[in-house]
Coordinates of C-alpha atoms and ligand atoms in Angstrom, one line a residue:
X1 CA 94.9 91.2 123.4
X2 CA 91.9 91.0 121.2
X3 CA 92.0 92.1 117.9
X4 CA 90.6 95.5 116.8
X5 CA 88.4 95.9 114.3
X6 CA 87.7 98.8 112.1
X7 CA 86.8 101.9 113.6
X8 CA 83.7 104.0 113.2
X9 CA 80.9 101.1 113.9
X10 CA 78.3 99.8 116.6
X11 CA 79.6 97.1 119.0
X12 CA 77.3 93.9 118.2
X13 CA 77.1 92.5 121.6
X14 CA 77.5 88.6 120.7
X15 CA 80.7 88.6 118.6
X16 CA 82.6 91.6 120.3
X17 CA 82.5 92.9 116.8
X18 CA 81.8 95.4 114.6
X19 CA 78.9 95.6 111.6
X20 CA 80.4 97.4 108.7
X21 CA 79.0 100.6 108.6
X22 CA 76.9 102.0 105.6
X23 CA 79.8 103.9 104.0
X24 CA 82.1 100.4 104.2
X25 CA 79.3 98.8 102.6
X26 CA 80.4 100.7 99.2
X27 CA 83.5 101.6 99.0
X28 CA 85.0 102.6 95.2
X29 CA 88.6 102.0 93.8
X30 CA 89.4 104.4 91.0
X31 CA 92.0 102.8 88.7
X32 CA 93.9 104.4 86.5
X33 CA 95.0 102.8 83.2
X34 CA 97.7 102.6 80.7
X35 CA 100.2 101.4 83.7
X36 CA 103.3 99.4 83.6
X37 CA 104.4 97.4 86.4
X38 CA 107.7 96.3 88.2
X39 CA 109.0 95.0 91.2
X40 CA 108.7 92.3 93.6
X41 CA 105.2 91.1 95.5
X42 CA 105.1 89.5 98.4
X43 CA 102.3 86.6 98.3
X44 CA 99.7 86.4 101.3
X45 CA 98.7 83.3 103.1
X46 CA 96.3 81.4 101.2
X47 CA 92.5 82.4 102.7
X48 CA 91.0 79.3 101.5
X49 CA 93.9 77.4 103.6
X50 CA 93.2 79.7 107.1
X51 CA 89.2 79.8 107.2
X52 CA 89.5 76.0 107.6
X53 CA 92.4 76.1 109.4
X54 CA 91.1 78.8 111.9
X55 CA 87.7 76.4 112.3
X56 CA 89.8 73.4 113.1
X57 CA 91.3 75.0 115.8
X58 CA 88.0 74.2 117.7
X59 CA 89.0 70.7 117.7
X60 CA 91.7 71.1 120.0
X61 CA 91.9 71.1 123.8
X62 CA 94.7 74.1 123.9
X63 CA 96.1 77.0 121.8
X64 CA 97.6 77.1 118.5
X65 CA 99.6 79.8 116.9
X66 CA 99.3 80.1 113.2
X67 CA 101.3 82.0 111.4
X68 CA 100.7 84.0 107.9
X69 CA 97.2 84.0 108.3
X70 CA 95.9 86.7 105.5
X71 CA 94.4 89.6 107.0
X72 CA 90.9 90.1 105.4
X73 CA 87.4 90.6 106.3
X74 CA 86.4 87.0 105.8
X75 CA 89.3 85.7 108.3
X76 CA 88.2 88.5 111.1
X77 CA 84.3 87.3 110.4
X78 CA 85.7 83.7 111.0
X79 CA 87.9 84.5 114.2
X80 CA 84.5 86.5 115.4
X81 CA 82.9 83.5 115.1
X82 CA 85.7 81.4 116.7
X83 CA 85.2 83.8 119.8
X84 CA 81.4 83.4 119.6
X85 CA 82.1 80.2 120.5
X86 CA 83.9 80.7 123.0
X87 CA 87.5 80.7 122.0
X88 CA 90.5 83.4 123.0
X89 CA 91.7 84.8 119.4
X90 CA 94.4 87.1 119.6
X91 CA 95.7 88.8 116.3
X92 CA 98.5 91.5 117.8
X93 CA 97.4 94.8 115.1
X94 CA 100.1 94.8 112.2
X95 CA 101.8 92.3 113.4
X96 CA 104.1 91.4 110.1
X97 CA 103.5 87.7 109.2
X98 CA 100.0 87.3 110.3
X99 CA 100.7 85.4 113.6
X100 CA 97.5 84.9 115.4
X101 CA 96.9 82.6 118.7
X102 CA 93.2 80.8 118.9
X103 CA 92.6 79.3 122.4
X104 CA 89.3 77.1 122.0
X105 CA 90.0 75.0 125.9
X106 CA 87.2 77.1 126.9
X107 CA 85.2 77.0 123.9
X108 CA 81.5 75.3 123.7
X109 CA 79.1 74.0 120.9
X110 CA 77.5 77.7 120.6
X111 CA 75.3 77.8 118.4
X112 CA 77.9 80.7 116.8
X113 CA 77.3 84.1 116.0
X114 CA 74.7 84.3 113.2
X115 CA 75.6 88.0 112.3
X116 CA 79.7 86.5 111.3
X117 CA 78.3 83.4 110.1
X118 CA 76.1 84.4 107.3
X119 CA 79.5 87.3 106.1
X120 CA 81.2 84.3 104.7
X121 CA 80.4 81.0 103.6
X122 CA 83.5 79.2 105.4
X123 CA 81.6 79.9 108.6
X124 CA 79.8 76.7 108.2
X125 CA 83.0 75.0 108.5
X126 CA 82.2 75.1 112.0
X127 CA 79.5 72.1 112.2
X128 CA 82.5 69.8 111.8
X129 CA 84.4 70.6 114.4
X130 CA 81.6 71.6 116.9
X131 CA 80.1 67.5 116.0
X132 CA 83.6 66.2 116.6
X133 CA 84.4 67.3 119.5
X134 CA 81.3 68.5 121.4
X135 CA 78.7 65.9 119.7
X136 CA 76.4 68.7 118.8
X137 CA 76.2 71.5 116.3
X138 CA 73.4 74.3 115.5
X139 CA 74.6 76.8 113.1
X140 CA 73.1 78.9 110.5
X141 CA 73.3 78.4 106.5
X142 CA 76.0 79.9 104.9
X143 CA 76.7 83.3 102.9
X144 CA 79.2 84.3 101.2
X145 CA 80.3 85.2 97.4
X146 CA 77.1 85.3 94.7
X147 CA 78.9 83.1 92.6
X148 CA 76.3 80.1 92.3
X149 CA 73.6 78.1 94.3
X150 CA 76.4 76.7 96.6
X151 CA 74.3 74.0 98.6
X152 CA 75.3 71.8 101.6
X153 CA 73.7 68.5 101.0
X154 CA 77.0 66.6 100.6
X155 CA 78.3 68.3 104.4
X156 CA 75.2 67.2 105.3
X157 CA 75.4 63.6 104.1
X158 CA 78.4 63.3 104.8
X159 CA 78.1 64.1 108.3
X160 CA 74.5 61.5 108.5
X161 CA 77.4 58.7 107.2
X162 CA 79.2 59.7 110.3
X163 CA 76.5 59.0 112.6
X164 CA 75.1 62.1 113.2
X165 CA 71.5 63.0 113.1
X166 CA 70.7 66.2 111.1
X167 CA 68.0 68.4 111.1
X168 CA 67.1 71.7 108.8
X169 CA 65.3 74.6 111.0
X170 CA 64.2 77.4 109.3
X171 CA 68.0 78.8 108.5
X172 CA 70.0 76.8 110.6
X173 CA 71.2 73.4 110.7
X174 CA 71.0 71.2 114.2
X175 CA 73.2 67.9 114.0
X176 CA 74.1 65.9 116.9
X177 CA 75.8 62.9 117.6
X178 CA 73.2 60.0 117.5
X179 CA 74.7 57.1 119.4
X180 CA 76.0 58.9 122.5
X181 CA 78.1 61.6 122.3
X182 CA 80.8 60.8 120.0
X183 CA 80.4 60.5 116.1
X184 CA 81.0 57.3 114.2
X185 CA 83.7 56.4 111.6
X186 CA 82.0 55.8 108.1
X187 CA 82.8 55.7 104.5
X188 CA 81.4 58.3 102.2
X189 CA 81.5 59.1 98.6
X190 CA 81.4 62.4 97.7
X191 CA 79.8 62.7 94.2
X192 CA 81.2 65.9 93.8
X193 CA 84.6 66.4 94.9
X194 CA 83.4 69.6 96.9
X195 CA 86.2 71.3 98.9
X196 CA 84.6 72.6 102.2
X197 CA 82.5 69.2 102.3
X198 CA 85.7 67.5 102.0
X199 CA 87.2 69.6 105.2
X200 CA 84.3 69.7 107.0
X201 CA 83.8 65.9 106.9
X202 CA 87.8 65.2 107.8
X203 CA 88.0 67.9 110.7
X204 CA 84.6 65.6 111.9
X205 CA 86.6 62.6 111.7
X206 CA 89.3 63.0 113.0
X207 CA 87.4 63.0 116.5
X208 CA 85.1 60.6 115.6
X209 CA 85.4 56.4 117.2
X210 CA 86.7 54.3 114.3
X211 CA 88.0 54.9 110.8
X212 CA 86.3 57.2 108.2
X213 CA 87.0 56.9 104.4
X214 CA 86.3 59.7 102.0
X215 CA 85.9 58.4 98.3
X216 CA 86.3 60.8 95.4
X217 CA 87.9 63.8 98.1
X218 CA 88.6 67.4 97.0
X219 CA 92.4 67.0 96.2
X220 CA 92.8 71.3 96.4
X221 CA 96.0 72.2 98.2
X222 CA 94.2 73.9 100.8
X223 CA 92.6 70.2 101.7
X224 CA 96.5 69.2 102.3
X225 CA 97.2 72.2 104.0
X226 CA 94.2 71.5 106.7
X227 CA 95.6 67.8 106.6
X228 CA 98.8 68.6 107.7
X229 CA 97.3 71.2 110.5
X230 CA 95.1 68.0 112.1
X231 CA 98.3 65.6 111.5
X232 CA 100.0 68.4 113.4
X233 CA 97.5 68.8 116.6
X234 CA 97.9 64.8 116.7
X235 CA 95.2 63.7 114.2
X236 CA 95.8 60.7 111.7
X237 CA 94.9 61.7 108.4
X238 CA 96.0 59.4 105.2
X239 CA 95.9 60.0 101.8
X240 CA 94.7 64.0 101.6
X241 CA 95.6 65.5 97.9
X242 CA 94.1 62.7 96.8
X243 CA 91.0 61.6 95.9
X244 CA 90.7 58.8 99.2
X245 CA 90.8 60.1 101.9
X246 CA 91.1 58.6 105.3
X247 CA 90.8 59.3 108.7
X248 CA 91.5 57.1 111.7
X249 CA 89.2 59.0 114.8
X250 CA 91.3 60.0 118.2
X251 CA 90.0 61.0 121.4
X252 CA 91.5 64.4 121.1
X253 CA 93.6 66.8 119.9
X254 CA 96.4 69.6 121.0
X255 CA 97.0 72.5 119.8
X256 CA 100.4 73.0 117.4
X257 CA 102.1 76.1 115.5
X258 CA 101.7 75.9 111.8
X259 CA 102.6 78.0 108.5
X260 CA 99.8 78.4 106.5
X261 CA 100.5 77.9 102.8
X262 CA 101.1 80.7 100.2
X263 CA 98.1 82.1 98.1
X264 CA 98.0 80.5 94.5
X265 CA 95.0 82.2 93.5
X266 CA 96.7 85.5 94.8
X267 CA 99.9 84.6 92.6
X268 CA 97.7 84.1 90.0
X269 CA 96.2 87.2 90.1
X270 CA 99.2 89.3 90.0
X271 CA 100.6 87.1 87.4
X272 CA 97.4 88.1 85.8
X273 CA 98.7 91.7 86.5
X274 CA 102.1 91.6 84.6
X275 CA 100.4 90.0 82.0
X276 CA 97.5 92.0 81.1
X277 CA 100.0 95.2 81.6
X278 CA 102.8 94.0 79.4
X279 CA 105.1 93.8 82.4
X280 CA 107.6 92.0 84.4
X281 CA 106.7 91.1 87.9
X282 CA 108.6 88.7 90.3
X283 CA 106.9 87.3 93.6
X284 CA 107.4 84.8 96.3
X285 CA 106.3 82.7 98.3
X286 CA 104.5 80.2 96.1
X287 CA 104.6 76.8 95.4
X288 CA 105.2 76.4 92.0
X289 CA 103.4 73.1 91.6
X290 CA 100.1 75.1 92.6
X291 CA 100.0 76.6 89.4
X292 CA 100.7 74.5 86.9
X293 CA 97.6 74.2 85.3
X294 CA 98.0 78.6 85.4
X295 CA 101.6 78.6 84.2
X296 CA 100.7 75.8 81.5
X297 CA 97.9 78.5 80.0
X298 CA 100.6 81.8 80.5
X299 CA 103.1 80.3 78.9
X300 CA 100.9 78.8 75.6
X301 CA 100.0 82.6 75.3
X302 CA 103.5 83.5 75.1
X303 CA 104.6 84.8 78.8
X304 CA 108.0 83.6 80.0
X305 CA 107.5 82.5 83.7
X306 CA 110.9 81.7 85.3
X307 CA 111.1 79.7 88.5
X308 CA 113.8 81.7 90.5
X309 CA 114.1 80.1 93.2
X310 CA 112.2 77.2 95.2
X311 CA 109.7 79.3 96.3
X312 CA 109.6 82.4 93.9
X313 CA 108.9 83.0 90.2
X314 CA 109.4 85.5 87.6
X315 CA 106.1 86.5 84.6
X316 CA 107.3 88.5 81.9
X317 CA 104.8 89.7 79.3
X318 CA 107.4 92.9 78.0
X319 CA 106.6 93.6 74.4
X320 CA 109.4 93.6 72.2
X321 CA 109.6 95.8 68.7
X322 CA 108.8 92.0 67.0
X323 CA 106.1 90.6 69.2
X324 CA 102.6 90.8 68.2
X325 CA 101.5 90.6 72.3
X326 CA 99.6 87.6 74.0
X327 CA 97.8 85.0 72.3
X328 CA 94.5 84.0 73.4
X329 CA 93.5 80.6 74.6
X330 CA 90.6 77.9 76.0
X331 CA 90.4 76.7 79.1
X332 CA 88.1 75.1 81.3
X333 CA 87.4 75.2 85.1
X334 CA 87.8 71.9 87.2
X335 CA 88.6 70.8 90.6
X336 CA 91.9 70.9 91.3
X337 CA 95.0 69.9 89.8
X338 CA 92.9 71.6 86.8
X339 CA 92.5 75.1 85.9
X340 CA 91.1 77.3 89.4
X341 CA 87.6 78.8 89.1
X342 CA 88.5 81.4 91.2
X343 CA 90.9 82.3 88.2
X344 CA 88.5 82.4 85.8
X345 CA 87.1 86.1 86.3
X346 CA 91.2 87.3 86.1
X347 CA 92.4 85.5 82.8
X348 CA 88.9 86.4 81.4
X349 CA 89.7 90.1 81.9
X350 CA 93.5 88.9 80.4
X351 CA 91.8 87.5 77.0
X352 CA 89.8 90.6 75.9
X353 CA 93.3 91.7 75.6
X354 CA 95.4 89.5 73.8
X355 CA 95.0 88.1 70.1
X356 CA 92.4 85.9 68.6
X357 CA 89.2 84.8 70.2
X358 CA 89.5 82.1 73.1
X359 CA 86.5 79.4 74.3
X360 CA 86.4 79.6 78.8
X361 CA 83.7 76.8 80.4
X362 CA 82.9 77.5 83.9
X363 CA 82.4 73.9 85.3
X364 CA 82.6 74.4 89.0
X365 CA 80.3 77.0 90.2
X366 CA 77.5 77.9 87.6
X367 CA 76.7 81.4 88.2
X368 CA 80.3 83.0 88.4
X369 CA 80.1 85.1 85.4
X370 CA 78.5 88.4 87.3
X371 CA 81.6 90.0 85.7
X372 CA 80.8 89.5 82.2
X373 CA 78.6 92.0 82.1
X374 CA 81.1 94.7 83.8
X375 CA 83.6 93.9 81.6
X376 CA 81.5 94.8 78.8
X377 CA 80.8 98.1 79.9
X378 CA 84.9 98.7 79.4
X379 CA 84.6 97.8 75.5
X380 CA 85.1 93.6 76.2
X381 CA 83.3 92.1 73.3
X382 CA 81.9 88.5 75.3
X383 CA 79.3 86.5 74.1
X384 CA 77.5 83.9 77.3
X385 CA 76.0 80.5 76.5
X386 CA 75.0 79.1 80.0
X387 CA 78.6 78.2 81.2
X388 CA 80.5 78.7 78.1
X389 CA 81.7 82.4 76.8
X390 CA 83.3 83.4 74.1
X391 CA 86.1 86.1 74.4
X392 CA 86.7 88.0 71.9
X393 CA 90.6 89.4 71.4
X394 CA 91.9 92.9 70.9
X395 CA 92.3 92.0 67.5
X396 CA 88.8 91.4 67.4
X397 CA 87.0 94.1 68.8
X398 CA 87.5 94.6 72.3
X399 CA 89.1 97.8 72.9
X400 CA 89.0 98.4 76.7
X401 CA 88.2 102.3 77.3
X402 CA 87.5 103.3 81.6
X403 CA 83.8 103.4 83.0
X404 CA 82.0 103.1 85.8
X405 CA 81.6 99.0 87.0
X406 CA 80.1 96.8 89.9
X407 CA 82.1 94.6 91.9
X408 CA 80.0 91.6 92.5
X409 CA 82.2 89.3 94.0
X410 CA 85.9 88.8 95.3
X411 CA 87.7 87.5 91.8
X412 CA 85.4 89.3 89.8
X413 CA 86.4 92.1 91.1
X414 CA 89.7 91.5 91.4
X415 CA 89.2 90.8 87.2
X416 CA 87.3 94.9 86.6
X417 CA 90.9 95.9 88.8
X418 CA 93.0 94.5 86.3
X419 CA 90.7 95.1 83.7
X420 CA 91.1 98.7 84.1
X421 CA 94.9 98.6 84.3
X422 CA 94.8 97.9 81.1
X423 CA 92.2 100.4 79.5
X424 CA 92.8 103.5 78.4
X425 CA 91.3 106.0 81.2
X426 CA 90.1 105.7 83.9
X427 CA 87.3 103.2 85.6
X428 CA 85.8 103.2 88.6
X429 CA 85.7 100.0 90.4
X430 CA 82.0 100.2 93.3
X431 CA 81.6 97.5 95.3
X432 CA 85.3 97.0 96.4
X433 CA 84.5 95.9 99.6
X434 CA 84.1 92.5 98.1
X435 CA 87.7 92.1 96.9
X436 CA 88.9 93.2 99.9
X437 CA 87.0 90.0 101.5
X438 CA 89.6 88.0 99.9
X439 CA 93.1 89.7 99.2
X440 CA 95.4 91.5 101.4
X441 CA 96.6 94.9 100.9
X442 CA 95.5 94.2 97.0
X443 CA 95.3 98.0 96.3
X444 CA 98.7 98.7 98.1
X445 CA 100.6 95.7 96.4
X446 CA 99.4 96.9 93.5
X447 CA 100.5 100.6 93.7
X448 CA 103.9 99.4 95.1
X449 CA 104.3 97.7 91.8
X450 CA 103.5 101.0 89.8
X451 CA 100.0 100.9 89.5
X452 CA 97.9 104.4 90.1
X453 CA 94.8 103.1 92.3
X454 CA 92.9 105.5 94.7
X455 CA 90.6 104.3 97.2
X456 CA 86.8 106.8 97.1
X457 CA 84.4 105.6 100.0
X458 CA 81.7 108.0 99.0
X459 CA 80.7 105.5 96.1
X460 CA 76.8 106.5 96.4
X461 CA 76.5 109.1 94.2
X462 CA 78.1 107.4 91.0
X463 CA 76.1 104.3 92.0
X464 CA 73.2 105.6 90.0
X465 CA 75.9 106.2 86.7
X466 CA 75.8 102.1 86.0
X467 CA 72.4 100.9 87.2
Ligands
EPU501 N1 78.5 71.6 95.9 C1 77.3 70.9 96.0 N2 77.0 70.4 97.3 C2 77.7 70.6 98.4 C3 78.9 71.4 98.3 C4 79.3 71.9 97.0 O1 76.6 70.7 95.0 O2 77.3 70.2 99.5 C5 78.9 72.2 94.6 C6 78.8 73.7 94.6 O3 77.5 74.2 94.4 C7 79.8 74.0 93.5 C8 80.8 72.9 93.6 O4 80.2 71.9 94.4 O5 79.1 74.0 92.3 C9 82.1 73.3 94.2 O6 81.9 73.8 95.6 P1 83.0 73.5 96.7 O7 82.2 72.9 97.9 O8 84.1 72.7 96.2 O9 83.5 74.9 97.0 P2 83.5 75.6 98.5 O10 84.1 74.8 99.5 O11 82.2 76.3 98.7 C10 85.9 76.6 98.1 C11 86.6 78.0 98.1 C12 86.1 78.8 96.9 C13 86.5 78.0 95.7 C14 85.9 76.6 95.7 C15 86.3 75.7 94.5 C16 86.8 78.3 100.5 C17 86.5 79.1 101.7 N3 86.2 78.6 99.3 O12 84.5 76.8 98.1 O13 86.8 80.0 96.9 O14 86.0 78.7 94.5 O15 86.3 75.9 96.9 O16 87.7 75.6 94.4 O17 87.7 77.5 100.5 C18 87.1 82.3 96.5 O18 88.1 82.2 97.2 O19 86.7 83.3 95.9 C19 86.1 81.2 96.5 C20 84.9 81.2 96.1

């Protein structure tokens, strides 16, 4: 059975699907602050893993069944576009785990739904697989968050290294396979170690004739995870999670069942959570390892994180009678195994509330600081050069008090959330409809932990309070 989507909207007749309708389009959290937390949260499967994940499944000849694939509106908009194409998608409704079956056998080179594509940038993941295995691809530019001028020239590259011939149209992109049908094995350098580059380019690949080498390869976790789905559907990938990269073509490829990988930037955030509320939270699954770079930083502040098990840990930021609270601290965004960008928004939230002042350089995506702004309408004292900001501490000024803020994006919102956890009042979070493009059940988890957050739809007439 196909998935249903949400209720209430017009049927758009390529996709099967449903347009948000206006009220979705603005949909207010109003979070109340001064909470503690406590409990146990259960971590999501990784989004960044599945969108790539749910787009390699048009390399393969039969079905798949992945489980813990994160329920969200960006991994509907991509299975909308998987069926665009072509493919059977079936997500059973609340089915616990996330186990969803995507049947591309029957599946063509499109072009895919435009309407789904342009909802989230991981649509474009697409090209790759559609080249690969059909020899042809046309599919629009991508959307997705406002974080940054996000361009494709390196897919594109990339994909000219493999053979393929590519062409800009207006919006869209048309690439086909120049000698014949079937791309050809290359090596490419990547001079930014761009993660959907880096997946498009191996799910491409790994149908192409010969051997393909990436050089200077996103090493993220999610690259791995996609790694090991193509190794599993008979693919032979070498050398993912690091920077080389390499990919021996093969004619085809079956469908397998796979686990997608627990969400670190999830965990993050609700270690974020304990932390900014001066509480004790435990979760699981994660993979430790993941979040080194995001333990190392906690723990310099003066959080206890425990690893409790293999696949669980404990953050405790409890105050006792002799502790002054968190330090502050720099850090500085990188690919990873360094610090996540799509932390950044979250632990900048964290330092406005801890001691001292602390240095943060956005590195990866140059425009990602939409929530500065937001944060300073709670009492954040944050001064912006280009991609450096300076965070002023508790101690030194910012004193955060509920109001009225914009969600611009998924993590930034996810920051104003936790943001206003921790101020005194209450502050309306508008625009939530962004963070719920990236984390599952985020408003229940939290309010299962403690947490007073009530969902308003009829945002529109506070709008005009924060303009
Ligand atoms: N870049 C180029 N040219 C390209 C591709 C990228 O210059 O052809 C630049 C971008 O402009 C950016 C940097 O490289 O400055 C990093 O972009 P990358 O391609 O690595 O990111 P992405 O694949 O678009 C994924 C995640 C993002 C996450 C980044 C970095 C998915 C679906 N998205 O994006 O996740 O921030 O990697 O880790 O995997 C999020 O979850 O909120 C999110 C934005």
């Amino acid at each position: 059975m196909s998935a249903p989507f949400q209720a209430g909207v017009a049927v758009h007749h390529r996709c099967g699907l449903h347009p948000p309708s206006p009220a979705a389009l603005e949909q207010k959290l109003v979070v109340s602050g001064g909470v503690a937390l406590s409990g146990h949260v259960r971590i999501s499967g990784a989004k960044n893993s599945a969108l790539p994940i749910l787009a390699a499944t048009l390399c393969c000849d039969d079905a798949s069944a992945i489980s813990r694939v994160p329920d969200l509106l960006d991994t509907r908009s991509m299975a909308a576009v998987l069926r665009s194409l072509g493919a059977r998608v079936e997500w059973p409704e609340g089915a616990d785990g996330g186990e969803l079956v995507v049947d591309a056998s029957a599946a063509g080179a499109g072009p895919p739904c435009s309407n789904e594509l342009g909802k989230t940038r991981a649509g474009f993941l697409v090209i790759g697989p559609l080249l690969g295995r059909f020899g042809e691809a046309e599919v629009g530019l991508p959307g997705g968050c406002n974080i940054g001028a996000r361009p494709v020239d390196l897919y594109l590259r990339g994909l000219r290294a493999l053979g393929a011939v590519v062409e800009m149209k207006q919006d869209k992109v048309v690439a086909y396979a120049a000698k014949g049908k079937r791309l050809t094995g290359g090596t490419f350098y990547l001079n930014y170690p761009s993660v959907g580059a880096t997946e498009t380019l191996m799910m491409a690949a790994s149908l192409a004739d010969g051997v393909t080498v990436l050089l200077n390869a996103a090493k993220e976790p999610e690259v791995s995870d996609l790694a090991e789905f193509l190794t599993a559907c008979g693919a032979r990938v070498h050398g993912a999670g690091t920077s080389i990269v390499t990919i021996k073509g093969v004619s085809k490829l079956h469908g397998t069942e796979f686990t997608i990988i627990p969400d670190r930037i999830e965990a993050g955030t609700f270690m974020v959570a304990a932390s900014i509320t001066c509480s004790k939270l435990s979760m699981s699954p994660v993979i430790p390892r993941h979040l080194t770079s995001v333990i190392d930083k906690l723990s310099a502040s003066g959080c206890t994180i425990t690893q409790t098990g293999r696949c669980s840990l404990e953050v405790s930021a409890l105050k006792s009678r002799h502790s002054a609270g968190l330090r502050g601290f720099d850090f500085k965004t990188c690919p990873y195994p360094g610090f996540p960008t799509d932390l950044q928004p979250q632990f900048m939230a964290l330092l406005c509330t801890c001691n001292g002042s602390s240095l943060v350089e956005e590195s990866v995506f140059e425009s990602r600081m939409t929530h500065v702004e937001e944060l300073k309408k709670l009492g954040a004292k944050i001064h912006v050069c280009s991609r450096h900001v300076l965070v002023n501490g508790k101690d030194r000024g910012s004193l955060l008090f509920g109001a009225p803020v914009m969600a611009h994006d998924i993590r930034g919102g996810a920051a104003l959330v936790l943001a206003g956890m921790a101020a005194e009042g209450t502050t309306e979070v508008l625009g939530a409809q962004h963070i719920e493009r990236g984390y599952e059940n985020f408003v229940a988890k939290l309010n299962s932990l403690g947490a007073s957050i009530r969902r308003n739809q009829d945002a529109q007439l506070t709008l005009s309070s924060i303009m």
